[in-house]
Amino acid sequence: MDYEIFQETYGFPVQELNDLLESKQLRQLREKINELNEADIAEYLEELPEEQRLLVFRMLHKDLASEVFAFLPVEIQEMIINSISDAEVGRIIEDLYVDDAVDMLEELPASVVRRVLKNAKSDTRALINQYLNYPENSAGSIMTAEYLSLKKEWHVSDAFNYIRANGQDSETIYVLYVTDNSRHLDGVVTVKDLLMHSYETTIGDIMEENVFHCVTTDDQEDVVELFNRYDLLSLPVVDQENRLVGIVSVDDAVDVMEDEATEDIEKMAAIIPTEHSYFRTSVYETFKSRIPWLLILMLGSTFTGIIISSFESALAACVALTGFIPMLMDTAGNAGSQASVTVIRAMSLGDVEFKDMFRVIWKELRVAIVCGVTLSAINFVKIWVIDHLLLGQNITLMIDLVVCLTALVVVILAKLMGCILPMFVDKLGLDPAVVASPLITTLIDAVSLLIYFLFAQALLGIA
Amino acid sequence: MDYEIFQETYGFPVQELNDLLESKQLRQLREKINELNEADIAEYLEELPEEQRLLVFRMLHKDLASEVFAFLPVEIQEMIINSISDAEVGRIIEDLYVDDAVDMLEELPASVVRRVLKNAKSDTRALINQYLNYPENSAGSIMTAEYLSLKKEWHVSDAFNYIRANGQDSETIYVLYVTDNSRHLDGVVTVKDLLMHSYETTIGDIMEENVFHCVTTDDQEDVVELFNRYDLLSLPVVDQENRLVGIVSVDDAVDVMEDEATEDIEKMAAIIPTEHSYFRTSVYETFKSRIPWLLILMLGSTFTGIIISSFESALAACVALTGFIPMLMDTAGNAGSQASVTVIRAMSLGDVEFKDMFRVIWKELRVAIVCGVTLSAINFVKIWVIDHLLLGQNITLMIDLVVCLTALVVVILAKLMGCILPMFVDKLGLDPAVVASPLITTLIDAVSLLIYFLFAQALLGIA
């Protein structure tokens, strides 16, 4: 849905705001903008020139300002921090959820980070420092510290009082964790559970003791898989001593999910994933993310070159063979990447594991044979009718046979390589998406050419 | 995370259950299995042979049985329906959320659907029939009818009483919608709002009147984009007369998100998306999803064949040229698919729109020039040092120049085609993922060869 539709449907009044800004009707502008949604305001601020952006940002009510701030890209966050007072910096950093603050600090220059931390309260600062120490892409790095925990011996009424008193700053209040005095995780209750029981009920009696949880060092992909599998609203994160240190909420999990899908797609297209969205990535960064694989794959095709030049005499003896090289390479490459992409996606969704190797091979083999036979048969007729009879190319039935036999064999080989290689790579602890289409294609290219020329030598009697 | 880890971490006792089943200790088995999570039980049932599966399914408590049933694949649902009594069928269908029931019915054979509907109560039947009429992939088809709505004039205490009385069957109770007597959507309150206000407060005073919502016929991708953009927990769905008819909850949105990412990945790999997970798709279905593009792309490479054969004399005059065909085609193809995949993903995440065309072209042009120059320069040296000096291939400096000039031009062309084509295809209302890598690659192959041979003719003086 593009931004125009958002404006239409939800009435974000870009034009009206711009008019008020231009005609300096700042009081009306202030009233108007404070009624709007934080995500929309952030998008609006991004589009404004720098001076106006600061002017409008300062018009926001204190709470709204922090919420909008969390939605802004880090460059604009930096610009704003550099333009506001220490007191304002302190207020914003206290209002941000710790995970949002950490996301920002990880990308800011050291001098700005120092200024931000200097203006945070000491416990906020300690918390932020703790978060900055979690490994990238770990559960610890995506969790939030703003959650509510209850005690086993409380009654439902105590829980409600506690939520009323402390819930305002919590990222989610619908799933509540029960901890003992050393913060060990004892159980979980939902607000739904609380609402469905009388005020006198003891929390310990209604809590669920088997709590899905993860450890700070767990990979974020595993966290997301838990959310998917069990339709969770939030997941508690414990440290190595099983003490509750944070929660991951469903909207953070959704963000990770989209990022992981984007990364997989990029890796499959021979791109090294970047952190930012399309227009926020500079030309140099985009170049850096694309050139390594282009280079590696280009140099990798040295092998296809060697194969071709070592069969130069065969090609000179039968020039018609050259015309089918692109078709054979493309078909094999496509067949292989269909298999690899399917298997890689199935692995990342948890549908396929290494132990399924033989089931996968058996399935891909059957698909490959049917695909290979179909393609070869149609190709055989097409070459004879279109290339030979209609276009008058110098092709014998034997050449046609060599091409179609090659097509059959390489489609089968390509599909098998396409499913086996990613599974082995995954087993080795590497990311299978990286070896997907492009790398496998280069390998398959070389194999296809070799098979092609061997068939040609054997069946056409050329050296 | 694979299943073994789930077992370890959350203690799903596969071995223990199997032992109890084998030694026919059915009472202990019944006790044990009723303590477990519905998603895990469903996965366990899937692995069992048919008779044992039914035996274990019948051991589940009534409520748990319906929950487990919703997690089972449709083939096993059908098997169970065919083996249980009408009364049991009726109970399960009443307990299922309408959206889960509809998902199942859409795939069952007509005779089974008739039996299921016959055993449903008449209002459930009416609701299911209504859902079956929503277009596939629309908001209506993914929404649920189990939600709670409040009235403006109620007090917070009335709302809590209402939730206590009716919340048990509702898919989510944390976001509540306020409707008037004709079911028009007036506003939204969260349980958090209710908890933060006194019991005497009137709902109308605390509700938010600007409610994000969608219409039954909206595309599910737009629904997901709203969830992403505004971090929603649920989204109300209204009909054409703005009457509330259902809600989409965040876990349904997450499922759609994963499905859409999988579909995009499949389309980019020249696969026609299928409905089921890897092992649930039969060999014939997999074949059907892969063969069309393989065929189209194979026939498409007729053009590259024609180009090569029309330059046959040039190739015969300078056989060394043939050796670089795979490298040039692969490099151009990779460069093009990097651009197309990046732009397509950015479009599907809402970062890039048609109106950004010139910004995209300007960015890709600069990236393409830097990539093209780098690749050509390195390639020039590599061909001379490795192919000519080390491998002793018969390559002149002029041939080297032709190859590297071609590489430069085709990388730039490929990146431009890669970004422009998907945007136009999207503008035409078609799915850009379909034209991604493979189709663009075939096009780029033909263009690259043409440019190669034209450079060769011009610079090497061959006809």
Coordinates of C-alpha atoms in Angstrom, one line a residue, chain B:
Chain B
M1 CA 15.7 -24.9 15.5
D2 CA 15.1 -28.5 14.7
Y3 CA 12.7 -30.8 16.5
E4 CA 15.4 -32.5 18.6
I5 CA 16.2 -29.1 20.1
F6 CA 12.5 -28.5 20.8
Q7 CA 12.4 -31.8 22.6
E8 CA 15.5 -31.0 24.6
T9 CA 14.5 -27.5 25.5
Y10 CA 10.8 -28.0 26.1
G11 CA 10.9 -31.6 27.0
F12 CA 8.5 -33.0 24.4
P13 CA 8.8 -36.7 25.4
V14 CA 8.6 -38.5 22.0
Q15 CA 10.5 -41.5 23.2
E16 CA 8.4 -41.8 26.4
L17 CA 5.1 -41.5 24.4
N18 CA 6.2 -44.1 21.9
D19 CA 7.2 -46.5 24.7
L20 CA 3.8 -46.1 26.4
L21 CA 2.1 -46.6 23.1
E22 CA 4.0 -49.7 22.3
S23 CA 3.6 -51.3 25.7
K24 CA -0.1 -50.3 25.6
Q25 CA 0.0 -48.3 28.9
L26 CA -2.8 -46.2 27.5
R27 CA -3.9 -44.6 30.8
Q28 CA -0.4 -43.2 31.4
L29 CA -0.2 -42.1 27.8
R30 CA -3.6 -40.3 28.1
E31 CA -2.4 -38.5 31.2
K32 CA 1.0 -37.6 29.7
I33 CA -0.2 -36.3 26.3
N34 CA -3.0 -34.1 27.7
E35 CA -0.3 -32.0 29.5
L36 CA 1.5 -31.1 26.3
N37 CA 1.3 -28.2 23.8
E38 CA -1.2 -28.5 20.9
A39 CA 1.4 -27.6 18.2
D40 CA 3.8 -30.3 19.5
I41 CA 1.0 -32.9 19.8
A42 CA -0.1 -32.2 16.2
E43 CA 3.5 -32.7 15.0
Y44 CA 3.7 -35.9 17.0
L45 CA 0.4 -37.2 15.5
E46 CA 1.7 -36.5 12.0
E47 CA 4.6 -38.9 12.6
L48 CA 2.4 -41.7 13.8
P49 CA 1.0 -44.5 11.6
E50 CA -2.7 -44.1 10.8
E51 CA -4.3 -46.4 13.4
Q52 CA -2.2 -45.2 16.3
R53 CA -2.8 -41.6 15.2
L54 CA -6.6 -42.0 15.6
L55 CA -6.1 -43.8 18.9
V56 CA -4.0 -41.1 20.4
F57 CA -6.2 -38.3 19.0
R58 CA -9.3 -39.8 20.7
M59 CA -7.4 -39.7 24.0
L60 CA -7.2 -35.9 24.0
H61 CA -9.6 -33.9 26.1
K62 CA -12.4 -32.3 24.1
D63 CA -11.0 -28.7 24.0
L64 CA -7.4 -29.8 23.4
A65 CA -8.6 -32.1 20.6
S66 CA -10.1 -29.2 18.7
E67 CA -6.9 -27.1 19.2
V68 CA -4.7 -30.0 18.0
F69 CA -7.0 -30.6 15.1
A70 CA -6.5 -27.0 13.9
F71 CA -2.8 -27.6 13.7
L72 CA -3.0 -30.7 11.6
P73 CA -2.5 -30.7 7.8
V74 CA -5.6 -31.1 5.8
E75 CA -5.0 -34.7 4.7
I76 CA -4.9 -35.8 8.3
Q77 CA -7.9 -33.7 9.2
E78 CA -9.8 -35.4 6.4
M79 CA -8.7 -38.8 7.7
I80 CA -9.9 -38.0 11.2
I81 CA -13.2 -36.7 10.0
N82 CA -13.8 -39.8 8.0
S83 CA -13.1 -41.9 11.1
I84 CA -15.1 -40.2 13.8
S85 CA -18.8 -39.9 14.6
D86 CA -21.2 -37.2 13.4
A87 CA -21.4 -35.8 16.9
E88 CA -17.6 -35.6 17.2
V89 CA -17.4 -33.9 13.8
G90 CA -20.0 -31.4 15.0
R91 CA -18.2 -30.6 18.2
I92 CA -14.9 -30.0 16.5
I93 CA -16.3 -27.7 13.9
E94 CA -18.1 -25.7 16.6
D95 CA -14.8 -25.4 18.6
L96 CA -12.7 -24.3 15.7
Y97 CA -12.2 -20.6 14.9
V98 CA -14.1 -19.9 11.8
D99 CA -11.0 -18.9 9.8
D100 CA -9.4 -22.3 10.6
A101 CA -12.5 -24.2 9.7
V102 CA -12.7 -22.3 6.4
D103 CA -9.1 -23.0 5.6
M104 CA -9.8 -26.7 6.1
L105 CA -13.0 -26.8 4.2
E106 CA -11.5 -25.0 1.2
E107 CA -9.3 -28.1 0.6
L108 CA -11.5 -31.0 1.5
P109 CA -13.4 -33.0 -1.1
A110 CA -17.1 -31.9 -1.5
S111 CA -18.5 -35.0 0.1
V112 CA -16.5 -34.4 3.3
V113 CA -17.4 -30.7 3.3
R114 CA -21.1 -31.7 3.1
R115 CA -20.8 -34.0 6.1
V116 CA -19.0 -31.3 8.1
L117 CA -21.5 -28.6 7.4
K118 CA -24.4 -30.9 8.1
N119 CA -23.1 -31.4 11.6
A120 CA -22.5 -27.7 12.3
K121 CA -25.1 -25.5 14.0
S122 CA -27.0 -23.3 11.5
D123 CA -25.3 -20.0 12.6
T124 CA -21.9 -21.6 12.3
R125 CA -22.9 -22.9 8.9
A126 CA -24.0 -19.4 7.8
L127 CA -20.8 -17.9 9.0
I128 CA -18.7 -20.5 7.2
N129 CA -20.6 -20.0 4.0
Q130 CA -20.1 -16.2 4.2
Y131 CA -16.3 -16.7 4.7
L132 CA -16.1 -19.1 1.8
N133 CA -17.4 -16.3 -0.5
Y134 CA -14.5 -13.9 0.3
P135 CA -11.9 -13.7 -2.5
E136 CA -8.8 -15.7 -2.0
N137 CA -6.0 -13.7 -0.3
S138 CA -8.4 -11.0 0.8
A139 CA -8.7 -9.6 4.3
G140 CA -12.1 -11.4 4.6
S141 CA -10.5 -14.8 3.9
I142 CA -7.9 -14.4 6.8
M143 CA -10.1 -12.7 9.4
T144 CA -11.7 -14.4 12.4
A145 CA -15.2 -13.9 13.6
E146 CA -14.3 -14.5 17.3
Y147 CA -13.8 -11.0 18.8
L148 CA -15.4 -8.9 21.4
S149 CA -17.1 -5.6 20.8
L150 CA -18.2 -3.0 23.4
K151 CA -20.7 -0.2 23.4
K152 CA -19.7 3.5 23.8
E153 CA -22.0 4.1 26.7
W154 CA -20.7 1.2 28.9
H155 CA -18.5 1.8 31.9
V156 CA -15.1 0.1 32.3
S157 CA -16.7 -2.2 34.8
D158 CA -19.3 -3.3 32.3
A159 CA -16.5 -4.0 29.8
F160 CA -14.7 -6.2 32.3
N161 CA -17.8 -8.1 33.1
Y162 CA -18.5 -8.6 29.5
I163 CA -15.0 -9.9 28.9
R164 CA -15.2 -12.2 31.8
A165 CA -18.5 -13.6 30.5
N166 CA -17.6 -13.9 26.8
G167 CA -13.8 -13.7 26.4
Q168 CA -13.1 -17.4 26.7
D169 CA -13.9 -18.2 23.0
S170 CA -12.4 -15.0 21.6
E171 CA -9.1 -15.2 19.7
T172 CA -7.8 -12.0 21.2
I173 CA -9.3 -10.0 24.1
Y174 CA -6.6 -7.3 24.3
V175 CA -7.9 -5.1 21.7
L176 CA -11.7 -4.4 21.9
Y177 CA -13.8 -2.6 19.3
V178 CA -16.6 -0.2 20.0
T179 CA -19.6 -0.5 17.7
D180 CA -23.0 1.2 17.6
N181 CA -26.3 -0.7 17.3
S182 CA -25.9 -1.2 13.6
R183 CA -22.4 -2.7 14.1
H184 CA -20.7 0.4 12.7
L185 CA -17.2 0.7 14.0
D186 CA -16.9 3.7 16.4
G187 CA -13.6 3.2 18.1
V188 CA -11.1 1.0 19.8
V189 CA -9.9 0.5 23.4
T190 CA -7.3 -1.9 24.7
V191 CA -7.4 -3.9 27.9
K192 CA -4.4 -1.7 28.9
D193 CA -6.7 1.4 28.5
L194 CA -9.3 -0.3 30.6
L195 CA -6.8 -1.2 33.3
M196 CA -5.4 2.3 33.5
H197 CA -8.8 3.9 34.1
S198 CA -11.3 3.7 37.0
Y199 CA -14.3 1.3 36.8
E200 CA -16.7 4.3 36.5
T201 CA -15.1 5.7 33.3
T202 CA -17.3 5.6 30.2
I203 CA -15.9 3.7 27.2
G204 CA -16.8 6.5 24.9
D205 CA -14.4 8.8 26.8
I206 CA -11.3 6.6 26.6
M207 CA -11.8 5.0 23.2
E208 CA -9.6 6.1 20.3
E209 CA -11.9 7.1 17.4
N210 CA -9.3 6.9 14.6
V211 CA -9.3 3.2 14.1
F212 CA -7.0 1.5 11.6
H213 CA -9.2 -0.9 9.7
C214 CA -9.4 -2.7 6.4
V215 CA -12.3 -3.8 4.2
T216 CA -13.1 -7.5 3.6
T217 CA -12.0 -7.2 -0.1
D218 CA -8.6 -5.6 0.7
D219 CA -5.6 -7.6 -0.4
Q220 CA -3.9 -9.5 2.5
E221 CA -0.5 -8.0 1.6
D222 CA -1.9 -4.5 2.4
V223 CA -3.2 -5.9 5.7
V224 CA 0.2 -7.2 6.5
E225 CA 1.8 -3.8 5.6
L226 CA -0.5 -2.1 8.1
F227 CA 0.6 -4.5 10.9
N228 CA 4.2 -3.9 10.0
R229 CA 3.9 -0.2 9.8
Y230 CA 1.9 0.4 13.0
D231 CA 3.0 -2.6 15.1
L232 CA -0.6 -3.7 15.6
L233 CA -1.9 -6.6 17.7
S234 CA -5.1 -6.9 15.7
L235 CA -6.9 -5.1 12.9
P236 CA -10.7 -4.8 12.5
V237 CA -12.3 -5.8 9.1
V238 CA -15.4 -3.9 8.0
D239 CA -17.8 -4.6 5.1
Q240 CA -18.7 -2.2 2.3
E241 CA -21.2 -0.5 4.7
N242 CA -18.5 0.0 7.3
R243 CA -20.0 -2.6 9.6
L244 CA -17.5 -4.6 11.7
V245 CA -17.5 -8.2 10.5
G246 CA -14.2 -9.7 11.9
I247 CA -10.7 -9.1 13.0
V248 CA -7.3 -10.1 11.8
S249 CA -5.0 -11.0 14.7
V250 CA -1.3 -10.6 14.6
D251 CA -0.5 -14.3 14.4
D252 CA -2.6 -14.6 11.3
A253 CA -0.8 -11.6 9.9
V254 CA 2.5 -13.3 10.7
D255 CA 1.5 -16.4 8.8
V256 CA 0.6 -14.3 5.8
M257 CA 3.9 -12.5 6.0
E258 CA 5.9 -15.8 5.9
D259 CA 3.7 -17.1 3.0
E260 CA 4.2 -14.0 1.0
A261 CA 8.0 -14.0 1.5
T262 CA 8.1 -17.7 0.4
E263 CA 6.0 -16.9 -2.7
D264 CA 8.3 -14.0 -3.6
I265 CA 11.4 -16.2 -3.2
E266 CA 9.8 -18.9 -5.3
K267 CA 8.7 -16.6 -8.1
M268 CA 12.2 -15.1 -8.2
A269 CA 13.6 -18.6 -8.7
A270 CA 11.2 -19.3 -11.6
I271 CA 8.8 -21.4 -9.6
I272 CA 5.0 -21.1 -9.6
P273 CA 4.2 -20.9 -5.9
T274 CA 2.4 -23.9 -4.3
E275 CA 0.2 -24.0 -1.3
H276 CA 1.8 -26.7 0.8
S277 CA 5.1 -27.2 2.6
Y278 CA 8.0 -29.1 0.9
F279 CA 7.1 -32.7 1.8
R280 CA 3.4 -32.1 1.5
T281 CA 3.7 -31.2 -2.1
S282 CA 3.6 -34.3 -4.4
V283 CA 6.1 -34.9 -7.1
Y284 CA 3.5 -34.1 -9.7
E285 CA 2.6 -30.8 -8.1
T286 CA 6.3 -29.9 -7.7
F287 CA 6.7 -30.8 -11.4
K288 CA 3.8 -28.6 -12.4
S289 CA 5.1 -25.7 -10.4
R290 CA 8.5 -25.9 -12.0
I291 CA 8.1 -27.0 -15.6
P292 CA 6.3 -23.9 -17.1
W293 CA 9.1 -21.5 -16.5
L294 CA 11.8 -24.0 -17.4
L295 CA 10.0 -24.5 -20.7
I296 CA 9.5 -20.8 -21.4
L297 CA 13.0 -20.0 -20.5
M298 CA 14.4 -22.8 -22.6
L299 CA 12.4 -21.8 -25.6
G300 CA 13.4 -18.1 -24.9
S301 CA 17.0 -19.1 -25.4
T302 CA 16.2 -19.8 -29.0
F303 CA 17.0 -16.1 -29.5
T304 CA 20.5 -16.5 -28.0
G305 CA 20.9 -19.5 -30.4
I306 CA 19.9 -17.4 -33.4
I307 CA 22.3 -14.6 -32.4
I308 CA 25.2 -17.0 -32.1
S309 CA 24.4 -18.8 -35.3
S310 CA 24.1 -15.5 -37.2
F311 CA 27.6 -14.6 -36.0
E312 CA 28.9 -18.1 -36.8
S313 CA 31.5 -16.8 -39.2
A314 CA 32.9 -14.3 -36.7
L315 CA 33.2 -17.2 -34.1
A316 CA 34.9 -19.4 -36.7
A317 CA 37.3 -16.6 -37.5
C318 CA 38.2 -16.1 -33.9
V319 CA 37.5 -19.2 -31.8
A320 CA 38.9 -17.7 -28.6
L321 CA 35.7 -15.5 -28.5
T322 CA 33.6 -18.6 -27.6
G323 CA 35.4 -19.2 -24.4
F324 CA 34.2 -15.9 -22.9
I325 CA 30.5 -16.4 -23.7
P326 CA 29.6 -18.1 -20.4
M327 CA 31.5 -15.5 -18.3
L328 CA 29.9 -12.6 -20.0
M329 CA 26.4 -14.1 -19.8
D330 CA 26.8 -15.1 -16.1
T331 CA 28.2 -11.8 -15.0
A332 CA 25.5 -9.8 -16.8
G333 CA 22.9 -12.1 -15.4
N334 CA 24.2 -11.9 -11.8
A335 CA 24.5 -8.1 -12.1
G336 CA 20.9 -7.8 -13.4
S337 CA 19.4 -10.1 -10.8
Q338 CA 21.1 -8.2 -8.0
A339 CA 19.4 -5.1 -9.1
S340 CA 16.0 -6.7 -9.8
V341 CA 15.9 -8.6 -6.6
T342 CA 16.9 -5.6 -4.5
V343 CA 14.2 -3.4 -6.2
I344 CA 11.5 -6.0 -6.0
R345 CA 12.1 -6.6 -2.3
A346 CA 12.2 -2.9 -1.6
M347 CA 8.9 -2.5 -3.4
S348 CA 7.3 -5.3 -1.5
L349 CA 8.5 -3.8 1.8
G350 CA 7.0 -0.4 0.7
D351 CA 10.4 1.3 0.5
V352 CA 10.3 2.0 -3.3
E353 CA 7.4 3.0 -5.5
F354 CA 6.9 3.8 -9.1
K355 CA 7.3 7.5 -8.5
D356 CA 10.8 6.8 -7.3
M357 CA 11.8 5.5 -10.8
F358 CA 14.3 8.2 -11.5
R359 CA 15.9 8.1 -8.1
V360 CA 16.2 4.3 -8.5
I361 CA 17.7 4.6 -12.0
W362 CA 20.2 7.3 -10.9
K363 CA 21.3 5.2 -8.0
E364 CA 21.6 1.9 -10.0
L365 CA 23.4 3.8 -12.8
R366 CA 26.1 4.9 -10.4
V367 CA 26.4 1.5 -8.7
A368 CA 26.5 -0.1 -12.2
I369 CA 29.3 2.1 -13.4
V370 CA 31.5 1.5 -10.3
C371 CA 30.8 -2.3 -10.5
G372 CA 31.3 -2.4 -14.3
V373 CA 34.6 -0.5 -14.2
T374 CA 35.9 -2.6 -11.3
L375 CA 35.0 -5.9 -13.0
S376 CA 36.3 -4.9 -16.4
A377 CA 39.6 -3.7 -15.1
I378 CA 40.2 -6.9 -13.0
N379 CA 39.0 -9.0 -15.8
F380 CA 41.3 -7.3 -18.3
V381 CA 44.4 -8.1 -16.1
K382 CA 43.1 -11.6 -15.3
I383 CA 42.6 -12.6 -18.9
W384 CA 46.0 -11.4 -19.9
V385 CA 47.9 -12.9 -17.0
I386 CA 46.0 -16.1 -16.4
D387 CA 44.4 -17.0 -19.6
H388 CA 47.0 -15.7 -22.0
L389 CA 50.4 -15.9 -20.2
L390 CA 49.7 -18.8 -17.8
L391 CA 47.3 -21.0 -19.7
G392 CA 48.8 -20.0 -23.0
Q393 CA 45.4 -19.4 -24.7
N394 CA 45.5 -17.7 -28.1
I395 CA 44.3 -14.3 -26.9
T396 CA 45.3 -10.9 -28.3
L397 CA 45.2 -7.6 -26.4
M398 CA 42.4 -6.6 -28.8
I399 CA 40.3 -9.7 -27.9
D400 CA 40.9 -8.9 -24.2
L401 CA 39.7 -5.3 -24.9
V402 CA 36.6 -6.5 -26.7
V403 CA 35.7 -8.9 -23.8
C404 CA 36.2 -6.2 -21.1
L405 CA 34.4 -3.4 -23.0
T406 CA 31.5 -5.8 -23.4
A407 CA 31.6 -6.7 -19.7
L408 CA 31.5 -3.0 -18.8
V409 CA 28.5 -2.2 -21.1
V410 CA 26.5 -5.3 -20.2
V411 CA 26.9 -4.8 -16.5
I412 CA 25.5 -1.3 -16.8
L413 CA 22.7 -2.4 -19.1
A414 CA 21.8 -5.4 -16.9
K415 CA 21.6 -3.3 -13.8
L416 CA 19.4 -0.7 -15.5
M417 CA 17.1 -3.4 -17.0
G418 CA 17.1 -5.1 -13.7
C419 CA 15.6 -2.1 -11.9
I420 CA 13.4 -0.7 -14.6
L421 CA 11.6 -3.8 -15.7
P422 CA 10.2 -4.9 -12.3
M423 CA 8.9 -1.3 -11.7
F424 CA 7.1 -1.2 -15.0
V425 CA 5.7 -4.7 -14.5
D426 CA 4.4 -3.6 -11.0
K427 CA 2.9 -0.4 -12.5
L428 CA 1.0 -2.6 -15.0
G429 CA -0.6 -4.4 -12.0
L430 CA 1.4 -7.6 -12.5
D431 CA 3.7 -9.2 -9.9
P432 CA 7.2 -8.0 -10.3
A433 CA 8.7 -11.1 -8.6
V434 CA 7.7 -13.2 -11.7
V435 CA 9.9 -11.2 -14.0
A436 CA 12.9 -11.3 -11.6
S437 CA 16.1 -13.1 -12.1
P438 CA 15.3 -15.8 -14.7
L439 CA 13.2 -13.8 -17.2
I440 CA 15.5 -10.8 -17.0
T441 CA 18.5 -13.1 -17.3
T442 CA 17.2 -14.6 -20.6
L443 CA 16.7 -11.1 -21.9
I444 CA 20.1 -9.9 -20.7
D445 CA 21.8 -13.0 -22.2
A446 CA 20.5 -12.1 -25.7
V447 CA 21.5 -8.4 -25.3
S448 CA 25.0 -9.3 -24.0
L449 CA 25.7 -11.6 -26.9
L450 CA 24.6 -9.1 -29.4
I451 CA 26.8 -6.4 -27.9
Y452 CA 29.7 -8.8 -27.7
F453 CA 29.6 -9.7 -31.3
L454 CA 29.1 -6.1 -32.5
F455 CA 32.2 -5.1 -30.5
A456 CA 34.1 -8.0 -32.0
Q457 CA 33.1 -7.1 -35.5
A458 CA 34.0 -3.5 -35.0
L459 CA 37.3 -3.9 -33.2
L460 CA 38.6 -7.1 -34.6
G461 CA 37.7 -6.4 -38.1
I462 CA 35.9 -9.7 -38.7
A463 CA 32.7 -10.1 -40.5

